Coordinates of C-alpha atoms and ligand atoms in Angstrom, one line a residue:
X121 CA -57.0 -166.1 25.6
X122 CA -58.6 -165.2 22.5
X123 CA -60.2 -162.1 21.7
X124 CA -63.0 -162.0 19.5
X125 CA -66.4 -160.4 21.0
X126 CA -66.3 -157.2 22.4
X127 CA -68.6 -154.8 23.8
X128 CA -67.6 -150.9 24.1
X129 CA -69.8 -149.0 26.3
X130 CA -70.8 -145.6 25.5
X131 CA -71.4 -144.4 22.3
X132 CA -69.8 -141.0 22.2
X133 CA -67.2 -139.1 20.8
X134 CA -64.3 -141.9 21.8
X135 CA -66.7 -144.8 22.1
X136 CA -68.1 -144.9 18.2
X137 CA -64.3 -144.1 17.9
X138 CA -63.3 -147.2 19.2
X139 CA -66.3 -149.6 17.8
X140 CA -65.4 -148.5 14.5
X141 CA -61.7 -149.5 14.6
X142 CA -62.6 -153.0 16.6
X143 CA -65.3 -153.1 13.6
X144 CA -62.9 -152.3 10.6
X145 CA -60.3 -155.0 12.5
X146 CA -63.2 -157.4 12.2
X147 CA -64.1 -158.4 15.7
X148 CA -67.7 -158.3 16.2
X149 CA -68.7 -155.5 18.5
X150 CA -71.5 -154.5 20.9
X151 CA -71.9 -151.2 21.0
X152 CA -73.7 -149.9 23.9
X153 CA -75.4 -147.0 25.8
X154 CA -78.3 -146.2 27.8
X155 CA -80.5 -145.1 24.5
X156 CA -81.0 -145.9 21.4
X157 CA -81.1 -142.6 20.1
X158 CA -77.1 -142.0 21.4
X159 CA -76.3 -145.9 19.8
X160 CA -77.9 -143.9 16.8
X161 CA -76.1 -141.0 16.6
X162 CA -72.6 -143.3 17.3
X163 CA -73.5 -145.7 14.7
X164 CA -74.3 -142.3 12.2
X165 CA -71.2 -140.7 12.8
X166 CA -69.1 -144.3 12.4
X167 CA -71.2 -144.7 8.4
X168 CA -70.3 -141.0 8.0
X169 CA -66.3 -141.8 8.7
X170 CA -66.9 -145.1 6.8
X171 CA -68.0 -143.5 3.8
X172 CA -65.3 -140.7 3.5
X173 CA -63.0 -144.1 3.4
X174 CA -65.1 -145.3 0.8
X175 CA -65.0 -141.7 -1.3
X176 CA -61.0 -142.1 -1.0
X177 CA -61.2 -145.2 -2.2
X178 CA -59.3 -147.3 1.1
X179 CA -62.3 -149.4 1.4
X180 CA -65.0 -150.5 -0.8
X181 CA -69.2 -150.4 -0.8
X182 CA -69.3 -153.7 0.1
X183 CA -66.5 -153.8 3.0
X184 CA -68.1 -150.8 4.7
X185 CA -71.5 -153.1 4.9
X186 CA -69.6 -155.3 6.0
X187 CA -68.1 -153.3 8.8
X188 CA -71.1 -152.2 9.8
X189 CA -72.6 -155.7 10.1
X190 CA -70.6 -156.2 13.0
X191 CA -71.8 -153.9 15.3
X192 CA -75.2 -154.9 17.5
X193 CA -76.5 -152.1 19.2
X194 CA -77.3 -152.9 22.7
X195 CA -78.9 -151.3 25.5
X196 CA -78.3 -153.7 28.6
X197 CA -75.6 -154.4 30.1
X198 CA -75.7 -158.1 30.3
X199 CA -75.5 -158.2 27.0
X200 CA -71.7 -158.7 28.6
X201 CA -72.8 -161.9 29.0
X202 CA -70.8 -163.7 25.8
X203 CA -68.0 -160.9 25.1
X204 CA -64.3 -161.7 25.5
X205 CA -63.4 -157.5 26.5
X206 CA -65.7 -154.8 27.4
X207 CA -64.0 -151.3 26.4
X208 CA -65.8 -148.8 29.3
X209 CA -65.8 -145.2 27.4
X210 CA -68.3 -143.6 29.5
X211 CA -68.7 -140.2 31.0
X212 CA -64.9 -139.3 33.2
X213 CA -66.7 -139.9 36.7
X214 CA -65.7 -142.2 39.1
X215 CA -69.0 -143.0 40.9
X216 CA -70.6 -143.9 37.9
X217 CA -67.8 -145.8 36.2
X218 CA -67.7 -147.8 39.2
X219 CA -71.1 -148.5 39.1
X220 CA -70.3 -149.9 35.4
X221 CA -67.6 -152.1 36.1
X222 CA -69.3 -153.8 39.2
X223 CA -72.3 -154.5 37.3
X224 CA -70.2 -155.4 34.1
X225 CA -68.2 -157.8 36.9
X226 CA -71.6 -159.4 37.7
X227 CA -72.9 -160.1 34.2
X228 CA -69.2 -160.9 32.1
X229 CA -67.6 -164.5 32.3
X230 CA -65.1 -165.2 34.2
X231 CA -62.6 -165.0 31.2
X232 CA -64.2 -161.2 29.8
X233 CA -61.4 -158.7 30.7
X234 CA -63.0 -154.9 31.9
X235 CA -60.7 -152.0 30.3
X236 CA -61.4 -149.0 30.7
X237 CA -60.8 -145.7 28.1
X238 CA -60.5 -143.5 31.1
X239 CA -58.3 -140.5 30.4
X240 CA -57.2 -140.1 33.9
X241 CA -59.0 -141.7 37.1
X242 CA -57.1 -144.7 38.2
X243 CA -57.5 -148.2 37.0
X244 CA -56.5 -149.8 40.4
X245 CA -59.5 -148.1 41.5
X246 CA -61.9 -149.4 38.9
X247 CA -60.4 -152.5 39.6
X248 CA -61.6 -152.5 43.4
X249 CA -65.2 -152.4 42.8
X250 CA -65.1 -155.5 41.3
X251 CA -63.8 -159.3 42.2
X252 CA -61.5 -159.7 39.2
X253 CA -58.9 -156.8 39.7
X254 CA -56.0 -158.9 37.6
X255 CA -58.4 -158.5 34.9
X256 CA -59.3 -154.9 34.7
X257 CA -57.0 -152.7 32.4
X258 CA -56.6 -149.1 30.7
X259 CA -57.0 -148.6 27.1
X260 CA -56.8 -145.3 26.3
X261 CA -57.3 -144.3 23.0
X262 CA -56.9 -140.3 21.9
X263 CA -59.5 -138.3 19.6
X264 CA -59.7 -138.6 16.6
X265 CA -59.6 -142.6 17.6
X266 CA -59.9 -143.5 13.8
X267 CA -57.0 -141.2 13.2
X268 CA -54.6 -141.0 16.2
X269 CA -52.2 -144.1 16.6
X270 CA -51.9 -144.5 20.3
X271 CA -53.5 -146.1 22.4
X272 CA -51.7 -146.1 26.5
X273 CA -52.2 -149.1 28.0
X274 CA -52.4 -148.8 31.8
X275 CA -51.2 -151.8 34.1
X276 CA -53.3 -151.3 37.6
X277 CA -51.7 -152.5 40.6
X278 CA -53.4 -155.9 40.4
X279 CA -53.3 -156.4 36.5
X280 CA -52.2 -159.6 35.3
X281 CA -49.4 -159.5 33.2
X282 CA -51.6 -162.3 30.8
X283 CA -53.9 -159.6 30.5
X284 CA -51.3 -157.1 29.7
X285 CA -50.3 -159.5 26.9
X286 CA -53.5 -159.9 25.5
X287 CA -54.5 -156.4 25.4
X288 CA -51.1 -155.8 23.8
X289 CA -51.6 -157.7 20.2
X290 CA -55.4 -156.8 20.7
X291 CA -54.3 -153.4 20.0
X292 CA -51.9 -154.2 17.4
X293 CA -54.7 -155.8 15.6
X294 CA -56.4 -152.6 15.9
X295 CA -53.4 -151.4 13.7
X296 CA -52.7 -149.0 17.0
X297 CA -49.5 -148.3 18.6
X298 CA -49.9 -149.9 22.5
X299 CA -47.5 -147.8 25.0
X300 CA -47.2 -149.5 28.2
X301 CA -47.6 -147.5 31.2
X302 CA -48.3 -147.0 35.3
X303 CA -51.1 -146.3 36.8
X304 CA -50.0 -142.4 38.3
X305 CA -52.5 -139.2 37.5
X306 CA -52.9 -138.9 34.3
X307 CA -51.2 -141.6 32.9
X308 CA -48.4 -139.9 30.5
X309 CA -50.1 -138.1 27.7
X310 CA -52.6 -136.2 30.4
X311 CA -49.7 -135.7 32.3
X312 CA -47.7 -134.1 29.8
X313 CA -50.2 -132.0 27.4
X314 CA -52.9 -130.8 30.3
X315 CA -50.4 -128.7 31.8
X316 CA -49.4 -127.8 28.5
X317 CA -53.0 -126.6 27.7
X318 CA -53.4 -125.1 31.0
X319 CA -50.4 -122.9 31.2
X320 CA -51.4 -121.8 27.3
X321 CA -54.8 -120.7 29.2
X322 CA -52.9 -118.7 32.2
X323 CA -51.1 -117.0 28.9
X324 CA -54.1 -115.9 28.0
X325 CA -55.6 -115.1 31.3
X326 CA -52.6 -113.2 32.4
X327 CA -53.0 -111.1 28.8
X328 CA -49.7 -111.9 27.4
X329 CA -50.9 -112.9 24.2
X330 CA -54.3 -113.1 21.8
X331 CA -55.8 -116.4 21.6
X332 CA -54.6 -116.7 18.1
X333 CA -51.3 -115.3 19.0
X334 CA -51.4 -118.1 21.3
X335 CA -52.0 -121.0 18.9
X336 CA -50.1 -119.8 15.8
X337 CA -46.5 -120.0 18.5
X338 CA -47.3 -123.4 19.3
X339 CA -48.4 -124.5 15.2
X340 CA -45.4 -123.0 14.1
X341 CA -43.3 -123.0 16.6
X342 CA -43.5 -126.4 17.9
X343 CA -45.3 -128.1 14.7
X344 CA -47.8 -129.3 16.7
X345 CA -51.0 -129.7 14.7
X346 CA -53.7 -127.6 16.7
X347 CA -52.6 -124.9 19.1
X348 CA -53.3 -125.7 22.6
X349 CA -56.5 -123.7 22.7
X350 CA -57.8 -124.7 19.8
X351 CA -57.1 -128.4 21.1
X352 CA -58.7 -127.6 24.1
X353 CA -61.7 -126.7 22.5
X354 CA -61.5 -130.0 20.5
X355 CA -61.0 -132.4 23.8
X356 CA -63.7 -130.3 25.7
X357 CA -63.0 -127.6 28.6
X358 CA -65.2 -129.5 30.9
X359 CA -62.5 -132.6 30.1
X360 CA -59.8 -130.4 30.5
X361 CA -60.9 -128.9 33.7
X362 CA -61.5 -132.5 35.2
X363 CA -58.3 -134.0 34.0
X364 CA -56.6 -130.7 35.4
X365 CA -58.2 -131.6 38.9
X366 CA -57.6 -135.0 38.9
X367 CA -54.0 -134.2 38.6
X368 CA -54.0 -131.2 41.4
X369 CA -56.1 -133.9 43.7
X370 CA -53.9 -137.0 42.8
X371 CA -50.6 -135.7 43.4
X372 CA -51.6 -132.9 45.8
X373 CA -49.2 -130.4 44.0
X374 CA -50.5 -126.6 43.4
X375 CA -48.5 -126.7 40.1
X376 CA -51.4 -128.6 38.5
X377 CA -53.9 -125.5 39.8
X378 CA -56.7 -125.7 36.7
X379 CA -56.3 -122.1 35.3
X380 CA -59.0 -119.4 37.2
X381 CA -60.3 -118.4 33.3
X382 CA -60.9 -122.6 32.6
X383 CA -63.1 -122.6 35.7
X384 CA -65.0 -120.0 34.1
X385 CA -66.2 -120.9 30.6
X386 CA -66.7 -124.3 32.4
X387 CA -69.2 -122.4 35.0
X388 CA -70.4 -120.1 31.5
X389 CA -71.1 -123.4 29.7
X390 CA -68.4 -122.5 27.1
X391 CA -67.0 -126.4 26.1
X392 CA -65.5 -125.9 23.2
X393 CA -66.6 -127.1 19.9
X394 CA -69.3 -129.3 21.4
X395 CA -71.1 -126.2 22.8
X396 CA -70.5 -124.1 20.0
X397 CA -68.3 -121.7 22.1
X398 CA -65.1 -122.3 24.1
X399 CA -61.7 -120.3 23.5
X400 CA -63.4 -119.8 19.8
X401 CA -67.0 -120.2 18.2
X402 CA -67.9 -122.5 16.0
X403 CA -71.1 -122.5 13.3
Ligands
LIG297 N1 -62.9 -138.7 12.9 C1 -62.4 -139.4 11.9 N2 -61.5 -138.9 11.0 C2 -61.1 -137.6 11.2 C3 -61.7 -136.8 12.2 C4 -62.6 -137.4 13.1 N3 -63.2 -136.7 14.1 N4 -61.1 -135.6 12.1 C5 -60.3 -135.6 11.1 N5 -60.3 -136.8 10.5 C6 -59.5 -137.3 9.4 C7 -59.9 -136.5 8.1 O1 -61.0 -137.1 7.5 C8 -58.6 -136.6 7.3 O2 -58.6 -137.8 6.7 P1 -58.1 -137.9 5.2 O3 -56.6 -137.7 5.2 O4 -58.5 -139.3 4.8 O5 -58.9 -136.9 4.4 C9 -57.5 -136.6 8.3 O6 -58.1 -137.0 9.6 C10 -56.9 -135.2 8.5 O7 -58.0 -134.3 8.8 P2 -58.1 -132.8 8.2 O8 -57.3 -132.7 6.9 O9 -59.5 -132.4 8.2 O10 -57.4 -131.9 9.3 P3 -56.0 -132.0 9.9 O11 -54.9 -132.3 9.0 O12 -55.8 -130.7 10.7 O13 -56.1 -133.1 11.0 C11 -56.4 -133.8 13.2 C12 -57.1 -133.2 12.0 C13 -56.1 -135.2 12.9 C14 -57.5 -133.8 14.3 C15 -55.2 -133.0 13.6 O14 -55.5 -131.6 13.7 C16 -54.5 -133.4 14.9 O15 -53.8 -134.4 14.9 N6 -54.8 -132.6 16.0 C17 -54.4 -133.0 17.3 C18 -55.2 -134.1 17.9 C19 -54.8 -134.5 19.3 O16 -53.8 -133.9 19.8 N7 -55.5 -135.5 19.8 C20 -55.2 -135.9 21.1 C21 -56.1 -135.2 22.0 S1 -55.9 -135.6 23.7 C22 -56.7 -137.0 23.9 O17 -57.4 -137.5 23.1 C23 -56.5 -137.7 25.2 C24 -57.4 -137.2 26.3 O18 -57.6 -138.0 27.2 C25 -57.9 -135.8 26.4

């Protein structure tokens, strides 16, 4: 099966993300949400990226305009109609994510495989709601997407191993690193860095450290790029919180308790750079 319409849905943070680098890799790409105004503000913040890449001279004038010729806004989601892969990047909720894939299921031909860009609910799940289970995957890409290398690929229980494949070199096209993995909680890289971010937050709760204190152990300490609660901040606390629940739910283990203080500047409204406030403020 060949690859070469694809529709991402939701035009967010990740979702412009990942219609850029489908874009740049020269597939044509629908890039949808439920106004025009968000396709807007994705499509702004892709010619923004695009043009630092021109300024650093990795691109020129004319291939950016060319990029940006391939992607169709779209504000329907039949517009699934003649796409080979729909990338979901929507809100993390199941309910409505489910209400995505069974209407993407009803409007997509038969050969269109549904991934999803979930961060943590379960593909085998997404699957169910809709009548081609073997062809629903995860693709989960990490923020920046133009920047990061990964992307997780998530088998469900039902996925076909065809559709494994194709989603494979499709992201190898993308000049992403594809990392197979099961469909658990989480995947790996939740799995591994929320708890990570979390405990950093009990540190900090529990007042055995400043914030900065915090982060500048972990930058260099452990040479990791942000400290977890400036990372936090970056990924969302709201996203954080879920993921942390998801994990505490899914495997029903109190050592994945979200942190008392996360609850909090969730309840406050305090998301992180988004909001203009989380662990720090930003201008
Ligand atoms: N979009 C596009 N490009 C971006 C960008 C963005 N949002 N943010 C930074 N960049 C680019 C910059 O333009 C710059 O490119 P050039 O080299 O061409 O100038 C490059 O990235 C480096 O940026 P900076 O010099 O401004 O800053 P930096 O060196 O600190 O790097 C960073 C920024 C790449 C974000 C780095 O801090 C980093 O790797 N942080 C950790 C990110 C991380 O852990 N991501 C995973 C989050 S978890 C996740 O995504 C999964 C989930 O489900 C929650």
């Amino acid at each position: 099966m060949n690859v070469s319409k694809v529709m991402v849905v939701g035009a967010g943070q990740m979702g412009s993300g990942i219609a850029q680098v489908c874009a740049q890799a020269g597939y044509q790409v629908l890039l949808n949400d439920l106004k025009q105004e968000l396709i807007e503000r994705g499509l702004g913040v892709i010619n923004k990226n695009l043009s630092r890449n021109v300024e650093k001279g990795r691109m020129t004038a004319e291939e950016k305009q060319d990029v940006l010729g391939l992607l169709i806004p779209s504000t329907d989601l039949s517009d699934a109609k003649d796409v080979d892969l729909v990338i979901e990047a929507a809100v993390e909720n199941m309910e409505i994510k489910s209400k995505i894939f069974a209407q993407l299921d009803e409007f997509a031909p038969a050969h269109t495989i549904l991934a999803s860009n979930t961060s943590s609910l379960p593909i085998t799940e997404i699957a169910a709601v809709t009548k081609r289970p073997e062809k629903v995957i995860g693709m989960h890409f990490m923020n920046p997407v133009p920047v990061m290398k990964l992307v997780e690929i998530i088998r469900g229980l039902a996925t076909a191993d065809e559709v494994y494949q194709v989603i494979e070199e499709m992201t190898k096209t993308l000049k992403k690193v594809p990392v197979e993995v099961n469909d658990f909680p989480g995947f790996v890289s939740n799995r591994v860095l929320m708890p990570m971010i979390n405990e950093a937050i009990y540190t900090l709760y529990e007042g055995v450290a400043t914030k900065e204190a915090i982060d500048e152990v972990m930058k260099l300490g452990m040479n990791h790029p942000m400290g977890p609660l400036t990372l936090a901040d970056f990924i969302g606390l709201d996203t954080c919180l879920y993921i942390m629940e998801t994990l505490h739910e899914g495997f029903g283990d109190d050592k994945y308790r979200p942190c008392p203080l996360l609850r909090k500047y969730v309840k406050a409204g305090w998301l992180g750079k988004k909001t203009g406030r989380g662990f720090y403020t930003y201008e």
